[in-house]
Structure formats: C-alpha cells, structure tokens
Short mmCIF file of C-alpha atoms in Angstrom, two decimals:
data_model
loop_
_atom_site.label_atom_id
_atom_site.label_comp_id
_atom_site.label_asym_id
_atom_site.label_seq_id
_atom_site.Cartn_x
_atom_site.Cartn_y
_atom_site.Cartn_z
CA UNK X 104 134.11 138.79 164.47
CA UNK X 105 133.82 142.51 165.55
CA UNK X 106 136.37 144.76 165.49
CA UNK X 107 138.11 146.84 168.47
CA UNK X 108 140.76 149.16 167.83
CA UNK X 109 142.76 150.03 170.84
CA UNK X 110 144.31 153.67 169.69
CA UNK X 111 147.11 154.71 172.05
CA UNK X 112 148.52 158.95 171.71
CA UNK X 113 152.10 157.01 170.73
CA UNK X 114 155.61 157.78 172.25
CA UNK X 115 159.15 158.25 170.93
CA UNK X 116 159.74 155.85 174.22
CA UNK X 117 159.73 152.36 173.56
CA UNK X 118 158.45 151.34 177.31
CA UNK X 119 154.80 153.11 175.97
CA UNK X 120 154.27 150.83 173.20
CA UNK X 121 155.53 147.84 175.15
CA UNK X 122 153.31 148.85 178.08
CA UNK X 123 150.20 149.43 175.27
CA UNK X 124 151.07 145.72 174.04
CA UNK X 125 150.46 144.38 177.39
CA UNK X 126 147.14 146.72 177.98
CA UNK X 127 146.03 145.42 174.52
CA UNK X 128 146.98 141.53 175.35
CA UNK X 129 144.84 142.39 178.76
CA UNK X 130 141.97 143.45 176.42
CA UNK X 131 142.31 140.01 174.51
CA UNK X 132 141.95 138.16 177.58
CA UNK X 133 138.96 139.77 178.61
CA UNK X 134 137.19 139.68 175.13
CA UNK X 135 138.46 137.03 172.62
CA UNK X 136 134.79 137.55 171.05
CA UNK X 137 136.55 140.69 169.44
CA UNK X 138 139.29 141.36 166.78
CA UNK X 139 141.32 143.49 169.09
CA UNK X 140 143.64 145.05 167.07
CA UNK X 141 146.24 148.16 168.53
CA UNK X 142 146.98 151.69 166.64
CA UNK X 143 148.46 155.00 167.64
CA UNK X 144 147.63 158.72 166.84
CA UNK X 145 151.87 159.71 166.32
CA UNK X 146 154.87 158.97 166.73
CA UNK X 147 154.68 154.99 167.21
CA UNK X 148 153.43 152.53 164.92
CA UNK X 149 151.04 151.45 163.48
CA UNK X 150 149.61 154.66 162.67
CA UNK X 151 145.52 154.90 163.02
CA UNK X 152 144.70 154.86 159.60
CA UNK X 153 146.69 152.27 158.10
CA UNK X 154 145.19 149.91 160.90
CA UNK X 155 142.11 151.03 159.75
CA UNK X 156 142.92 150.33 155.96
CA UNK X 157 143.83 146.59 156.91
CA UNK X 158 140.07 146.50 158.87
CA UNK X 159 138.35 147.45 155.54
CA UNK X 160 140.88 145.39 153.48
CA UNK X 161 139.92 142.28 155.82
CA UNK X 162 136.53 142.37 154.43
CA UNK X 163 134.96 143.96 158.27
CA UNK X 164 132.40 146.42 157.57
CA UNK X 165 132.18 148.07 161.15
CA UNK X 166 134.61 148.89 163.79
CA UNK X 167 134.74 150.86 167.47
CA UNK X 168 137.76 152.91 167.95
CA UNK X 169 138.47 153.14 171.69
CA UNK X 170 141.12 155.66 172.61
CA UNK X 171 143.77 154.82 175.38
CA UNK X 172 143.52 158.58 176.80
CA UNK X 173 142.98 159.39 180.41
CA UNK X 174 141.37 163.10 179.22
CA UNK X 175 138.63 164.46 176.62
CA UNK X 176 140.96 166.96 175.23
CA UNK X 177 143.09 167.76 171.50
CA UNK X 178 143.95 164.33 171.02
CA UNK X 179 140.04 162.95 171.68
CA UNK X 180 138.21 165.99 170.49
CA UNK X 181 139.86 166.90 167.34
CA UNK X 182 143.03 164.73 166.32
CA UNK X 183 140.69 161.25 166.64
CA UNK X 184 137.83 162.44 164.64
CA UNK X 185 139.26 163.88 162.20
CA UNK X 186 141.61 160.26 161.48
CA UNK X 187 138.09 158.70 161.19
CA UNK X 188 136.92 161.53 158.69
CA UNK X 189 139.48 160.49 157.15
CA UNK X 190 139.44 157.05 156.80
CA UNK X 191 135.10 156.92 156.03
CA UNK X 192 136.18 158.93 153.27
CA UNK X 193 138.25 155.94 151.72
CA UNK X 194 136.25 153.59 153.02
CA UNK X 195 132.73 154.31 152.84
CA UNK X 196 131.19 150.70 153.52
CA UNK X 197 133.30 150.99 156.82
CA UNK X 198 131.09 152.17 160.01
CA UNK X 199 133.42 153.63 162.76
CA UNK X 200 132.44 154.47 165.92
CA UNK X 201 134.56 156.24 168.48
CA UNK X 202 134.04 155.29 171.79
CA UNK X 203 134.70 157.81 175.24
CA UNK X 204 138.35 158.18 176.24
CA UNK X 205 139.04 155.93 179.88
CA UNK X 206 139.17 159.14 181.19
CA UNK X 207 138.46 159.78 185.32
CA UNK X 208 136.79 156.48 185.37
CA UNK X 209 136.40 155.23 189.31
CA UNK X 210 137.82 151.96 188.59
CA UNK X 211 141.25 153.60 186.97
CA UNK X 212 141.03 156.19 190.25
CA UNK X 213 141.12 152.86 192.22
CA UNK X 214 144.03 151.37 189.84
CA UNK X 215 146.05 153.97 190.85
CA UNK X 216 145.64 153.65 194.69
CA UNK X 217 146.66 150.36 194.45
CA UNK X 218 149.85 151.32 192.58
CA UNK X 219 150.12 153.52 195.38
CA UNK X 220 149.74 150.47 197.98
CA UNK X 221 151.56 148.02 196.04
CA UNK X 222 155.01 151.04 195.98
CA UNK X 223 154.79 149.68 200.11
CA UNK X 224 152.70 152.72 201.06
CA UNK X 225 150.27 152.19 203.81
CA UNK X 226 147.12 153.47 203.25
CA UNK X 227 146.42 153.78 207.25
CA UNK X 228 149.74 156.22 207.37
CA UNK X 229 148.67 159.72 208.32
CA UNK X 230 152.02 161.26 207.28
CA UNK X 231 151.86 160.26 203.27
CA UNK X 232 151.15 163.06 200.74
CA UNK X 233 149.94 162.23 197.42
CA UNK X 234 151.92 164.03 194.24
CA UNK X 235 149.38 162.81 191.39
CA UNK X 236 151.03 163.85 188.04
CA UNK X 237 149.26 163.98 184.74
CA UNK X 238 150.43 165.35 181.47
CA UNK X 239 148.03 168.45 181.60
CA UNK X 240 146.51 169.97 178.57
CA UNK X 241 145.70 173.02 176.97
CA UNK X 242 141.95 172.27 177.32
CA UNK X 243 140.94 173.49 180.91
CA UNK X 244 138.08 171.68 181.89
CA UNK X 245 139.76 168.62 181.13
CA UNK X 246 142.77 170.28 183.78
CA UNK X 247 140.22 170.69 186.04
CA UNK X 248 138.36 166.92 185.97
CA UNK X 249 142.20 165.81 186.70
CA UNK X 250 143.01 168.11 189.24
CA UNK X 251 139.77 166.32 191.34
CA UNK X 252 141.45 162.82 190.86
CA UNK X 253 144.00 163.81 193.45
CA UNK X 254 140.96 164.04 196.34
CA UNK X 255 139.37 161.06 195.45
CA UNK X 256 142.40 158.81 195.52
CA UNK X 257 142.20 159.51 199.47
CA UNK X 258 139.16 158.00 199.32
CA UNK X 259 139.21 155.06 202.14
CA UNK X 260 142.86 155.89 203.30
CA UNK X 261 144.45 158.28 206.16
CA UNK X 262 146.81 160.50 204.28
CA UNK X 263 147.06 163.49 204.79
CA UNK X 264 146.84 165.78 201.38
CA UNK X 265 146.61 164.43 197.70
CA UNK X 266 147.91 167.17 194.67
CA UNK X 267 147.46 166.86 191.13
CA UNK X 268 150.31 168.65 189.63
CA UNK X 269 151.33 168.72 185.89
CA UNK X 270 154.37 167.57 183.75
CA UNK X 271 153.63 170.47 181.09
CA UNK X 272 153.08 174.57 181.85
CA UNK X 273 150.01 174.27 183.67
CA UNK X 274 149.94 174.74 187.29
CA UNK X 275 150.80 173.50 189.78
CA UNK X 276 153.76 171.79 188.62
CA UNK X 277 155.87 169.33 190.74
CA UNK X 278 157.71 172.11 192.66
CA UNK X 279 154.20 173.45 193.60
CA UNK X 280 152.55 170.46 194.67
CA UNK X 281 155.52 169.56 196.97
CA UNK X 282 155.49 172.94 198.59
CA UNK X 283 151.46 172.32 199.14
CA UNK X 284 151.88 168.74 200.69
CA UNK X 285 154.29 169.73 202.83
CA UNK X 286 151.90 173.13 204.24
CA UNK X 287 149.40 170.43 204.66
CA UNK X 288 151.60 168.52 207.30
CA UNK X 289 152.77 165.88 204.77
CA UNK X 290 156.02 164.27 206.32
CA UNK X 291 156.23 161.38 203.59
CA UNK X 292 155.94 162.25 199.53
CA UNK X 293 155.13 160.21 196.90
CA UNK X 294 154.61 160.58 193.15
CA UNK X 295 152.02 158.49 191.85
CA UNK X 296 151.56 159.12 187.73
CA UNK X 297 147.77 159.23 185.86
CA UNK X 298 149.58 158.04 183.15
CA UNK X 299 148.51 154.83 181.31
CA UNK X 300 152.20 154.17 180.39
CA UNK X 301 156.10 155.18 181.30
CA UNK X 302 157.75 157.84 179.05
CA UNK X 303 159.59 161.32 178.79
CA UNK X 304 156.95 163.16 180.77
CA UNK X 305 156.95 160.56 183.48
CA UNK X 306 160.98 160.66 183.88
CA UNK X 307 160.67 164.63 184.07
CA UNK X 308 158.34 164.46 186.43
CA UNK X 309 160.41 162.19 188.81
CA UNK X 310 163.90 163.64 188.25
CA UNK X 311 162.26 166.93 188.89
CA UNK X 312 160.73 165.39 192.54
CA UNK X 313 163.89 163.60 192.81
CA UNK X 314 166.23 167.32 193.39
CA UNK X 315 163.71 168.50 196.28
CA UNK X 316 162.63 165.39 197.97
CA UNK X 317 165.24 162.53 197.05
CA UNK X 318 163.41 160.62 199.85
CA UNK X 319 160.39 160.45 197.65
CA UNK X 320 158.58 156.82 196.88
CA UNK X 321 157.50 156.85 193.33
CA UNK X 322 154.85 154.03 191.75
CA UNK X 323 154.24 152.27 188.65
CA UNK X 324 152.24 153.99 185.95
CA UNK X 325 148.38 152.14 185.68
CA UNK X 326 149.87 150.43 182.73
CA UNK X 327 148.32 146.79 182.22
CA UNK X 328 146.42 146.90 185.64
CA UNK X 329 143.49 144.56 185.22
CA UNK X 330 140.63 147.75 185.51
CA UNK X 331 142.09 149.68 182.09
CA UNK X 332 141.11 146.20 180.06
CA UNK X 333 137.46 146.19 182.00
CA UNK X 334 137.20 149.96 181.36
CA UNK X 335 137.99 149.45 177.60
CA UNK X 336 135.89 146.56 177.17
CA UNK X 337 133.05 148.84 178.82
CA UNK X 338 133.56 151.33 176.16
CA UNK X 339 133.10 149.39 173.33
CA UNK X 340 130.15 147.82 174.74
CA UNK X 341 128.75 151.69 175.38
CA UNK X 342 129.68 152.36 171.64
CA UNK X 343 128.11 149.66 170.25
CA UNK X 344 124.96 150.40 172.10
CA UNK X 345 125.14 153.72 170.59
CA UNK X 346 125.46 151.97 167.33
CA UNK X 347 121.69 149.83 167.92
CA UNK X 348 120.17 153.09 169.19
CA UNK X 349 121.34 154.82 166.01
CA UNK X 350 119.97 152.04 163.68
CA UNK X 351 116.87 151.54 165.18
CA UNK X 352 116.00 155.78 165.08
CA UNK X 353 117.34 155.38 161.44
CA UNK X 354 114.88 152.50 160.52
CA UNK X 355 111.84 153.84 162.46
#
C-alpha cells in the first residue's frame, strides 16, 4: 500500500491537532487505497521525521509528503525540504516526494464561502463585509496570493467589500481591514479565517475584531470541510505523477 503523509505546521493548541485528526480521517475516507499516516513540522506530535522513520521501518520504500499549508512560504520552501534531506540521508532506499502546499486552491476559496454561509450570512445581503484573516508571512508574494483570496470569495454573492487582513505584522491588520470595509459602505462585518484549523492566531484575531465591532459574526475555520481531503488527495496524485515522469526520463 502507498504511503501519504499528511504534515500539518503543529500548534501548542490542542483544537489544531484535533481539527488535523479529523482532516486526516477525511483523507482516509476518500482514499483507503493509501497508508495515510499524519505528522507535524513543531510543536505537536508526531514530529515529521520520526513518522518518517516508522515508514522506512515498515518495510515502504516510497512515500508523498503533502503539507497541510494554505501558503508556499518558510514552512514549505525551506523547513519541509530540508526534514526530507534529512530523513533520505538515513534512509536512502526511501523515495520522498513532496507534494504542493493546498495553498489558494478554488475549491478551499469555495470552502470558505460556505463557512461564511453556513455562520447564517446571506450571500444575497448587500450590507456584509468580508474580514478574511490569514496568518501572513514574511515571504511577500505568498502575502500577496492571500491578499487576492479576499476578492474572489465575493465571487457569486452581493457583498459589498472582502479584506484580507493579517494576524502577524503585515498589513493590513484587523484594525485596518475594519476601517476599509466600513469606507466601502459595509454595514455588517464578519471575520471569516484562511486557516485550516482553530488556534492562538485565530483567537487574536477575533478578540481583536471583538473591541471595535462586538456585533461582528465570526465562522468556523475550513477545518475538515469535505474540499481540503479532495485537494490533498489531488496532490498526491500530482506528486506521484511527477514521480512516473521522473522514472521514465531516468530510464530513457
């Protein structure tokens, strides 16, 4: 059976990993063809490479690695390769791939708008403005691929303004993107998270909506939503592809 490593960023918050467990179980469902096993990069466990140690130990000789991140930044572009550097170097017989993040896929665009709907909001309701909050990085392009989530989630609806604001230092932050829905005519706010799962940044987000608009309706995080398993299984498939075009170029 092939191999699937679901590999999560990890949370000091124990409603991530429980909300990762039910994304993974939803990955299960979808593909029971697959080992489907779940890892994180810090701070939860199991950590990466001991999952990976337990793969090798189990006798598998290939795996896909397919990170639970909604951006190409740190975490995707340096902290995930360099775990599988590490872990070809104990286990040389082992062939990892890593597959693309989830990132600004269209299905987890329309995941969230049905968060949005399913908080009560109608989507025919020309007073509702859109506070989309990410985490924000220090990478900027992937900033600026999250900032244009915010427009598309009014795709098909009547509101009035959608803003991506940040829970870290980049701009605009919370306070910001308030002050811009409400210059755009926005008479009803609500906070709709691009996060996979619930944590810290979430609740500072909210509490910070929560002093300037206590009237604010706030939604679920994507979490377990049926797209993220589809999206995941569509990234392994994509990585294993990339595995047959490699071997076939290496044989011819």
């Amino acid at each position: 059976m092939s191999v699937l490593v679901a590999v999560a960023h990890g949370s000091r918050d124990p409603r991530s990993a429980e909300t990762v467990a039910a994304v993974v179980e939803q990955v299960r469902l979808r593909r029971p063809d697959l080992d489907v096993r779940t890892a994180f990069l810090d701070l939860s466990e199991p950590g990466l490479g001991d999952v990976l140690d337990e793969v090798a130990a189990a006798g598998h000789t290939s795996a896909v690695v397919v990170p639970l991140l909604l951006g190409s930044a740190f975490h995707a572009r340096v902290d995930l390769p360099g775990l599988l550097d590490d872990a070809r170097g104990r286990h040389p017989n082992l062939a990892l791939a890593q597959a693309a993040v989830l990132g600004d896929d269209r299905r987890l665009v329309d995941a969230l708008r049905s968060r949005i709907v399913d908080a009560g909001v109608d989507p025919d309701d020309p007073e509702v403005g859109i506070a989309v909050a990410a985490v924000g990085s220090s990478f900027a392009p992937a900033n600026q691929r999250t900032r244009a989530i915010a427009d598309r989630i009014l795709l098909g609806t009547r509101w009035t303004a959608a803003i991506t604001c940040f829970a870290t230092a980049q701009d605009p932050g919370p306070a910001e993107a308030l002050a811009r829905l409400s210059a755009a005519g926005a008479e009803k706010v609500v906070v709709a998270p691009w996060f996979l799962a619930p944590g810290l940044l979430t609740d500072r987000v909210f509490a910070a909506v929560a002093e300037l608009r206590p009237d604010a309706v706030t939604t679920d995080v994507i979490g377990d939503h049926s797209a993220v398993a589809e999206v995941v299984s569509a990234r392994y498939d994509d990585a294993v592809g990339g595995f047959a075009a490699r071997a076939r170029k290496y044989i011819a």
